[in-house]
DNA sequence: GACTGGCACTCGCTACAGTCGAGTGCCAGA
DNA sequence: TCTGGCACTCGACTGTAGCGAGTGCCAGTC
């Protein structure tokens, strides 16, 4: 088990070279390209140990070595420093994000930016409703028996839903409904609302009760229970970089997984404060993504987290660079949101 | 030039066989699989003529024939009948679309349905704002100098925008603004609003004028000029069907094109009433899509068109089936929208 | 004149053999 | 513990040969 420093250096060198060239790396080439201070033969011995421990493997005899998922894991955990971003990248981020006019715009710009900087598939979750507070609820009568409910969250998200009322409701009653709903719900977290919403119905006047019952059930159902998360995606074309070598030749499972919102949420939606999560290959719970790695983190104004963002790419990816970019973008987006 | 009936039958058989098998089709196989009533030799002669006219070609000598874009065009225009949908498909459409709770839901369901039925990439444009009428404009104060404008269109689309006011505005003034804006704009087409919006400013009281000016410029800019179109996409995984044979081996350009909203809009956004547009390979104006075909049509409540939808796939696609499905889905969606 | 059967020809595909070379494992020696 | 040397492995590439689907052409028939 004892991996001395040199063996670790060899592993690091293998990962770096393989990521750069996409070709199995041999002992001779390694010694030439890195100052390891030892001969190829020694490196070979180290490689044999690393292979036995499961950090690298040979695609076939008489070929160089390639890192395994486990090897990447060790590399990420212990052998790499997060690269500081280049000034050019910082500028790119700022330039890209400045001038966003609303939340939609912010999210779209962010996801494109991430895809472009990392040259990978980028995923951004809209601020989660579960973590948002109600800023305002607007009721707009569409007809006498139809209401459009527009909820504005403090994170900037706006959700609307059509409500079919059980019977006609007068304009004054709508005003009443609006007032009551806002008085009770504004400022509260959506995930905490169920009792509040229930109270709404109990406390309404008999006249308003039927309408309020429908309204509150729609609110509960669409905003809390089936809590509507949104996701933006960009950069799928990046999957085709590196020919067919990555993803063992078939993009199919990856593309399929990317179409499932549930899957995406699972990938990036479980963010914890100020952590960057890296899932490498097999560590991924989703079978379709066993050939991919995901780097994700949470973002939000200040220290709170309102959503997740991240990128997905081949296990053979530039982890230090990707991690740095994901973090930086998340931080900038957080700042942007804090300004609202 | 004279293509007699048999030659046309041969072309039709070639297209059908090639679409089904994805392999160049030879004279012998053709005669066996279709009742042409002539010998392979005769078919060969016909093939030679068809090739000379540019309807089919040989990938290489000593291989069968493959339709050219021009061949598909002739097939679509003159040799195929639109297949009626199977009852199972009709049921699938109804089952899928029933129960949609709002426009977002309708669009998402539609695009997934289309992708699933045609087994191709599906694209659905949200009802265009340019073709929508204003149903209601809501102004929600976020702070004393910030307003959220929520526009609800008669097509069900809801757009919101944050407006930074030049100075603080009192609550009563917001009420005034809301009343005025709604009085003037409700019921009008957004594309017709520029003069109306201008009038809004001219007619406001001095007190409201600065706020109204900002508000109206935002309205103009975001809803009319840079008229915000939305697009939903699904089924990209279907691009990987048929191995690497379709799209001459690289999905890259296709995926890139699909990421550009502008491109997608161009593809499906120029719908004309009750026409199904078929663009085959080279006919496509977008270079990246020269290896693909697009089948698109408009949809909307009743006879009006509010947006486009369609699918994109390899030139080697089942045109009759795809056309039928696209039309049917568009019709159902139209009916669904008409109910609102 | 249109169609057919026959025939020589083309050429991609597959299989097989041979060569090359990067890379390895192992071992004796420093 | 490291190193240089050496035999070995095996994938990648090359060249050759045979197979067969498919063609174009032509002479013959209805």
PDB file of N, CA and C in Angstrom, chain A residues 109-175:
ATOM      1  N   UNK A 109     -26.511  32.807 -19.874  1.00  0.00           N
ATOM      2  CA  UNK A 109     -25.135  33.252 -20.085  1.00  0.00           C
ATOM      3  C   UNK A 109     -24.164  32.369 -19.319  1.00  0.00           C
ATOM      4  N   UNK A 110     -24.544  32.035 -18.093  1.00  0.00           N
ATOM      5  CA  UNK A 110     -23.656  31.227 -17.267  1.00  0.00           C
ATOM      6  C   UNK A 110     -23.393  29.870 -17.896  1.00  0.00           C
ATOM      7  N   UNK A 111     -24.432  29.241 -18.365  1.00  0.00           N
ATOM      8  CA  UNK A 111     -24.250  27.891 -18.878  1.00  0.00           C
ATOM      9  C   UNK A 111     -23.412  27.904 -20.152  1.00  0.00           C
ATOM     10  N   UNK A 112     -23.594  28.929 -20.955  1.00  0.00           N
ATOM     11  CA  UNK A 112     -22.791  29.027 -22.170  1.00  0.00           C
ATOM     12  C   UNK A 112     -21.335  29.314 -21.833  1.00  0.00           C
ATOM     13  N   UNK A 113     -21.177  30.199 -20.882  1.00  0.00           N
ATOM     14  CA  UNK A 113     -19.832  30.553 -20.450  1.00  0.00           C
ATOM     15  C   UNK A 113     -19.082  29.325 -19.943  1.00  0.00           C
ATOM     16  N   UNK A 114     -19.735  28.586 -19.090  1.00  0.00           N
ATOM     17  CA  UNK A 114     -19.116  27.379 -18.527  1.00  0.00           C
ATOM     18  C   UNK A 114     -18.733  26.395 -19.633  1.00  0.00           C
ATOM     19  N   UNK A 115     -19.625  26.207 -20.560  1.00  0.00           N
ATOM     20  CA  UNK A 115     -19.363  25.268 -21.643  1.00  0.00           C
ATOM     21  C   UNK A 115     -18.158  25.723 -22.455  1.00  0.00           C
ATOM     22  N   UNK A 116     -18.109  27.009 -22.668  1.00  0.00           N
ATOM     23  CA  UNK A 116     -17.046  27.560 -23.497  1.00  0.00           C
ATOM     24  C   UNK A 116     -15.691  27.480 -22.792  1.00  0.00           C
ATOM     25  N   UNK A 117     -15.667  27.865 -21.534  1.00  0.00           N
ATOM     26  CA  UNK A 117     -14.397  27.880 -20.807  1.00  0.00           C
ATOM     27  C   UNK A 117     -13.851  26.474 -20.564  1.00  0.00           C
ATOM     28  N   UNK A 118     -14.725  25.564 -20.217  1.00  0.00           N
ATOM     29  CA  UNK A 118     -14.229  24.224 -19.892  1.00  0.00           C
ATOM     30  C   UNK A 118     -14.198  23.326 -21.118  1.00  0.00           C
ATOM     31  N   UNK A 119     -14.818  23.772 -22.179  1.00  0.00           N
ATOM     32  CA  UNK A 119     -14.959  22.962 -23.381  1.00  0.00           C
ATOM     33  C   UNK A 119     -15.605  21.621 -23.047  1.00  0.00           C
ATOM     34  N   UNK A 120     -16.606  21.695 -22.236  1.00  0.00           N
ATOM     35  CA  UNK A 120     -17.327  20.491 -21.865  1.00  0.00           C
ATOM     36  C   UNK A 120     -18.831  20.786 -21.833  1.00  0.00           C
ATOM     37  N   UNK A 121     -19.600  19.806 -21.474  1.00  0.00           N
ATOM     38  CA  UNK A 121     -21.029  20.036 -21.335  1.00  0.00           C
ATOM     39  C   UNK A 121     -21.290  20.746 -20.008  1.00  0.00           C
ATOM     40  N   UNK A 122     -22.003  21.839 -20.057  1.00  0.00           N
ATOM     41  CA  UNK A 122     -22.279  22.588 -18.834  1.00  0.00           C
ATOM     42  C   UNK A 122     -23.738  22.459 -18.444  1.00  0.00           C
ATOM     43  N   UNK A 123     -23.969  22.423 -17.142  1.00  0.00           N
ATOM     44  CA  UNK A 123     -25.326  22.304 -16.615  1.00  0.00           C
ATOM     45  C   UNK A 123     -25.501  23.341 -15.506  1.00  0.00           C
ATOM     46  N   UNK A 124     -26.580  24.083 -15.572  1.00  0.00           N
ATOM     47  CA  UNK A 124     -26.858  25.041 -14.505  1.00  0.00           C
ATOM     48  C   UNK A 124     -28.297  24.861 -14.041  1.00  0.00           C
ATOM     49  N   UNK A 125     -28.439  24.702 -12.756  1.00  0.00           N
ATOM     50  CA  UNK A 125     -29.777  24.588 -12.178  1.00  0.00           C
ATOM     51  C   UNK A 125     -30.276  25.994 -11.842  1.00  0.00           C
ATOM     52  N   UNK A 126     -31.513  26.270 -12.181  1.00  0.00           N
ATOM     53  CA  UNK A 126     -32.088  27.544 -11.762  1.00  0.00           C
ATOM     54  C   UNK A 126     -32.166  27.540 -10.240  1.00  0.00           C
ATOM     55  N   UNK A 127     -32.167  28.708  -9.626  1.00  0.00           N
ATOM     56  CA  UNK A 127     -32.307  28.734  -8.174  1.00  0.00           C
ATOM     57  C   UNK A 127     -33.495  27.875  -7.754  1.00  0.00           C
ATOM     58  N   UNK A 128     -33.231  26.995  -6.834  1.00  0.00           N
ATOM     59  CA  UNK A 128     -34.263  26.051  -6.429  1.00  0.00           C
ATOM     60  C   UNK A 128     -35.403  26.755  -5.713  1.00  0.00           C
ATOM     61  N   UNK A 129     -36.613  26.360  -6.054  1.00  0.00           N
ATOM     62  CA  UNK A 129     -37.760  26.967  -5.375  1.00  0.00           C
ATOM     63  C   UNK A 129     -37.755  26.597  -3.897  1.00  0.00           C
ATOM     64  N   UNK A 130     -37.296  25.376  -3.606  1.00  0.00           N
ATOM     65  CA  UNK A 130     -37.299  24.939  -2.219  1.00  0.00           C
ATOM     66  C   UNK A 130     -36.422  25.849  -1.362  1.00  0.00           C
ATOM     67  N   UNK A 131     -35.455  26.472  -2.005  1.00  0.00           N
ATOM     68  CA  UNK A 131     -34.549  27.323  -1.239  1.00  0.00           C
ATOM     69  C   UNK A 131     -34.849  28.799  -1.436  1.00  0.00           C
ATOM     70  N   UNK A 132     -35.947  29.089  -2.120  1.00  0.00           N
ATOM     71  CA  UNK A 132     -36.289  30.489  -2.351  1.00  0.00           C
ATOM     72  C   UNK A 132     -37.372  30.921  -1.372  1.00  0.00           C
ATOM     73  N   UNK A 133     -37.442  32.221  -1.184  1.00  0.00           N
ATOM     74  CA  UNK A 133     -38.542  32.761  -0.401  1.00  0.00           C
ATOM     75  C   UNK A 133     -39.508  33.464  -1.338  1.00  0.00           C
ATOM     76  N   UNK A 134     -40.745  33.497  -0.919  1.00  0.00           N
ATOM     77  CA  UNK A 134     -41.746  34.173  -1.738  1.00  0.00           C
ATOM     78  C   UNK A 134     -41.559  35.677  -1.611  1.00  0.00           C
ATOM     79  N   UNK A 135     -41.426  36.343  -2.746  1.00  0.00           N
ATOM     80  CA  UNK A 135     -41.324  37.789  -2.689  1.00  0.00           C
ATOM     81  C   UNK A 135     -42.679  38.421  -2.968  1.00  0.00           C
ATOM     82  N   UNK A 136     -43.400  37.796  -3.877  1.00  0.00           N
ATOM     83  CA  UNK A 136     -44.714  38.341  -4.207  1.00  0.00           C
ATOM     84  C   UNK A 136     -45.526  37.290  -4.953  1.00  0.00           C
ATOM     85  N   UNK A 137     -46.803  37.303  -4.698  1.00  0.00           N
ATOM     86  CA  UNK A 137     -47.705  36.441  -5.461  1.00  0.00           C
ATOM     87  C   UNK A 137     -48.710  37.324  -6.174  1.00  0.00           C
ATOM     88  N   UNK A 138     -48.804  37.150  -7.464  1.00  0.00           N
ATOM     89  CA  UNK A 138     -49.740  37.977  -8.207  1.00  0.00           C
ATOM     90  C   UNK A 138     -50.837  37.086  -8.783  1.00  0.00           C
ATOM     91  N   UNK A 139     -52.060  37.532  -8.651  1.00  0.00           N
ATOM     92  CA  UNK A 139     -53.171  36.792  -9.239  1.00  0.00           C
ATOM     93  C   UNK A 139     -53.753  37.616 -10.364  1.00  0.00           C
ATOM     94  N   UNK A 140     -53.753  37.056 -11.539  1.00  0.00           N
ATOM     95  CA  UNK A 140     -54.272  37.785 -12.688  1.00  0.00           C
ATOM     96  C   UNK A 140     -55.479  37.048 -13.232  1.00  0.00           C
ATOM     97  N   UNK A 141     -56.640  37.706 -13.204  1.00  0.00           N
ATOM     98  CA  UNK A 141     -57.828  37.032 -13.728  1.00  0.00           C
ATOM     99  C   UNK A 141     -57.734  36.933 -15.244  1.00  0.00           C
ATOM    100  N   UNK A 142     -57.949  35.722 -15.741  1.00  0.00           N
ATOM    101  CA  UNK A 142     -57.939  35.514 -17.180  1.00  0.00           C
ATOM    102  C   UNK A 142     -59.377  35.516 -17.675  1.00  0.00           C
ATOM    103  N   UNK A 143     -60.204  34.863 -16.931  1.00  0.00           N
ATOM    104  CA  UNK A 143     -61.643  34.961 -17.161  1.00  0.00           C
ATOM    105  C   UNK A 143     -62.262  34.894 -15.764  1.00  0.00           C
ATOM    106  N   UNK A 144     -63.593  34.827 -15.671  1.00  0.00           N
ATOM    107  CA  UNK A 144     -64.188  34.823 -14.330  1.00  0.00           C
ATOM    108  C   UNK A 144     -63.880  33.540 -13.559  1.00  0.00           C
ATOM    109  N   UNK A 145     -63.550  32.476 -14.290  1.00  0.00           N
ATOM    110  CA  UNK A 145     -63.271  31.227 -13.584  1.00  0.00           C
ATOM    111  C   UNK A 145     -61.819  30.774 -13.732  1.00  0.00           C
ATOM    112  N   UNK A 146     -61.018  31.666 -14.276  1.00  0.00           N
ATOM    113  CA  UNK A 146     -59.618  31.289 -14.466  1.00  0.00           C
ATOM    114  C   UNK A 146     -58.698  32.356 -13.927  1.00  0.00           C
ATOM    115  N   UNK A 147     -57.679  31.869 -13.290  1.00  0.00           N
ATOM    116  CA  UNK A 147     -56.743  32.781 -12.659  1.00  0.00           C
ATOM    117  C   UNK A 147     -55.345  32.365 -13.076  1.00  0.00           C
ATOM    118  N   UNK A 148     -54.510  33.352 -13.357  1.00  0.00           N
ATOM    119  CA  UNK A 148     -53.113  32.996 -13.517  1.00  0.00           C
ATOM    120  C   UNK A 148     -52.385  33.418 -12.250  1.00  0.00           C
ATOM    121  N   UNK A 149     -51.710  32.450 -11.638  1.00  0.00           N
ATOM    122  CA  UNK A 149     -50.939  32.748 -10.442  1.00  0.00           C
ATOM    123  C   UNK A 149     -49.494  32.954 -10.860  1.00  0.00           C
ATOM    124  N   UNK A 150     -48.946  34.080 -10.514  1.00  0.00           N
ATOM    125  CA  UNK A 150     -47.538  34.327 -10.817  1.00  0.00           C
ATOM    126  C   UNK A 150     -46.793  34.477  -9.505  1.00  0.00           C
ATOM    127  N   UNK A 151     -45.832  33.591  -9.277  1.00  0.00           N
ATOM    128  CA  UNK A 151     -45.057  33.703  -8.062  1.00  0.00           C
ATOM    129  C   UNK A 151     -43.678  34.247  -8.361  1.00  0.00           C
ATOM    130  N   UNK A 152     -43.312  35.291  -7.651  1.00  0.00           N
ATOM    131  CA  UNK A 152     -41.979  35.854  -7.823  1.00  0.00           C
ATOM    132  C   UNK A 152     -41.174  35.528  -6.577  1.00  0.00           C
ATOM    133  N   UNK A 153     -40.045  34.866  -6.781  1.00  0.00           N
ATOM    134  CA  UNK A 153     -39.217  34.465  -5.646  1.00  0.00           C
ATOM    135  C   UNK A 153     -38.092  35.469  -5.446  1.00  0.00           C
ATOM    136  N   UNK A 154     -37.531  35.451  -4.251  1.00  0.00           N
ATOM    137  CA  UNK A 154     -36.465  36.418  -3.977  1.00  0.00           C
ATOM    138  C   UNK A 154     -35.209  36.135  -4.787  1.00  0.00           C
ATOM    139  N   UNK A 155     -35.126  34.929  -5.329  1.00  0.00           N
ATOM    140  CA  UNK A 155     -33.963  34.622  -6.154  1.00  0.00           C
ATOM    141  C   UNK A 155     -34.133  35.116  -7.591  1.00  0.00           C
ATOM    142  N   UNK A 156     -35.281  35.698  -7.871  1.00  0.00           N
ATOM    143  CA  UNK A 156     -35.507  36.209  -9.213  1.00  0.00           C
ATOM    144  C   UNK A 156     -36.336  35.259 -10.058  1.00  0.00           C
ATOM    145  N   UNK A 157     -36.553  34.076  -9.546  1.00  0.00           N
ATOM    146  CA  UNK A 157     -37.332  33.139 -10.342  1.00  0.00           C
ATOM    147  C   UNK A 157     -38.792  33.539 -10.371  1.00  0.00           C
ATOM    148  N   UNK A 158     -39.407  33.319 -11.498  1.00  0.00           N
ATOM    149  CA  UNK A 158     -40.816  33.632 -11.664  1.00  0.00           C
ATOM    150  C   UNK A 158     -41.497  32.388 -12.201  1.00  0.00           C
ATOM    151  N   UNK A 159     -42.502  31.934 -11.501  1.00  0.00           N
ATOM    152  CA  UNK A 159     -43.233  30.757 -11.964  1.00  0.00           C
ATOM    153  C   UNK A 159     -44.695  31.113 -12.107  1.00  0.00           C
ATOM    154  N   UNK A 160     -45.320  30.590 -13.146  1.00  0.00           N
ATOM    155  CA  UNK A 160     -46.732  30.879 -13.284  1.00  0.00           C
ATOM    156  C   UNK A 160     -47.516  29.608 -13.483  1.00  0.00           C
ATOM    157  N   UNK A 161     -48.758  29.648 -13.137  1.00  0.00           N
ATOM    158  CA  UNK A 161     -49.600  28.474 -13.242  1.00  0.00           C
ATOM    159  C   UNK A 161     -51.027  28.929 -13.489  1.00  0.00           C
ATOM    160  N   UNK A 162     -51.695  28.199 -14.316  1.00  0.00           N
ATOM    161  CA  UNK A 162     -53.088  28.516 -14.596  1.00  0.00           C
ATOM    162  C   UNK A 162     -53.956  27.775 -13.588  1.00  0.00           C
ATOM    163  N   UNK A 163     -54.901  28.490 -12.995  1.00  0.00           N
ATOM    164  CA  UNK A 163     -55.785  27.838 -12.017  1.00  0.00           C
ATOM    165  C   UNK A 163     -57.222  27.909 -12.509  1.00  0.00           C
ATOM    166  N   UNK A 164     -57.817  26.735 -12.561  1.00  0.00           N
ATOM    167  CA  UNK A 164     -59.213  26.642 -12.973  1.00  0.00           C
ATOM    168  C   UNK A 164     -60.054  26.698 -11.703  1.00  0.00           C
ATOM    169  N   UNK A 165     -60.795  27.762 -11.512  1.00  0.00           N
ATOM    170  CA  UNK A 165     -61.548  27.899 -10.263  1.00  0.00           C
ATOM    171  C   UNK A 165     -62.844  27.095 -10.310  1.00  0.00           C
ATOM    172  N   UNK A 166     -63.320  26.707  -9.149  1.00  0.00           N
ATOM    173  CA  UNK A 166     -64.559  25.901  -9.120  1.00  0.00           C
ATOM    174  C   UNK A 166     -65.784  26.704  -9.547  1.00  0.00           C
ATOM    175  N   UNK A 167     -65.720  28.018  -9.391  1.00  0.00           N
ATOM    176  CA  UNK A 167     -66.864  28.821  -9.813  1.00  0.00           C
ATOM    177  C   UNK A 167     -66.403  30.235 -10.104  1.00  0.00           C
ATOM    178  N   UNK A 168     -67.269  31.071 -10.669  1.00  0.00           N
ATOM    179  CA  UNK A 168     -66.872  32.448 -10.981  1.00  0.00           C
ATOM    180  C   UNK A 168     -66.517  33.221  -9.712  1.00  0.00           C
ATOM    181  N   UNK A 169     -65.533  34.062  -9.860  1.00  0.00           N
ATOM    182  CA  UNK A 169     -65.091  34.865  -8.727  1.00  0.00           C
ATOM    183  C   UNK A 169     -65.039  36.326  -9.162  1.00  0.00           C
ATOM    184  N   UNK A 170     -65.588  37.179  -8.365  1.00  0.00           N
ATOM    185  CA  UNK A 170     -65.643  38.599  -8.719  1.00  0.00           C
ATOM    186  C   UNK A 170     -64.278  39.248  -8.572  1.00  0.00           C
ATOM    187  N   UNK A 171     -64.121  40.386  -9.246  1.00  0.00           N
ATOM    188  CA  UNK A 171     -62.834  41.077  -9.240  1.00  0.00           C
ATOM    189  C   UNK A 171     -62.418  41.459  -7.822  1.00  0.00           C
ATOM    190  N   UNK A 172     -63.408  41.942  -7.010  1.00  0.00           N
ATOM    191  CA  UNK A 172     -63.031  42.324  -5.636  1.00  0.00           C
ATOM    192  C   UNK A 172     -62.504  41.125  -4.879  1.00  0.00           C
ATOM    193  N   UNK A 173     -63.128  39.969  -5.135  1.00  0.00           N
ATOM    194  CA  UNK A 173     -62.683  38.781  -4.422  1.00  0.00           C
ATOM    195  C   UNK A 173     -61.254  38.409  -4.793  1.00  0.00           C
ATOM    196  N   UNK A 174     -60.935  38.610  -6.056  1.00  0.00           N
ATOM    197  CA  UNK A 174     -59.561  38.335  -6.474  1.00  0.00           C
ATOM    198  C   UNK A 174     -58.616  39.244  -5.707  1.00  0.00           C
ATOM    199  N   UNK A 175     -59.010  40.505  -5.586  1.00  0.00           N
ATOM    200  CA  UNK A 175     -58.184  41.442  -4.823  1.00  0.00           C
ATOM    201  C   UNK A 175     -58.008  40.955  -3.389  1.00  0.00           C
TER     202      UNK A 175
END
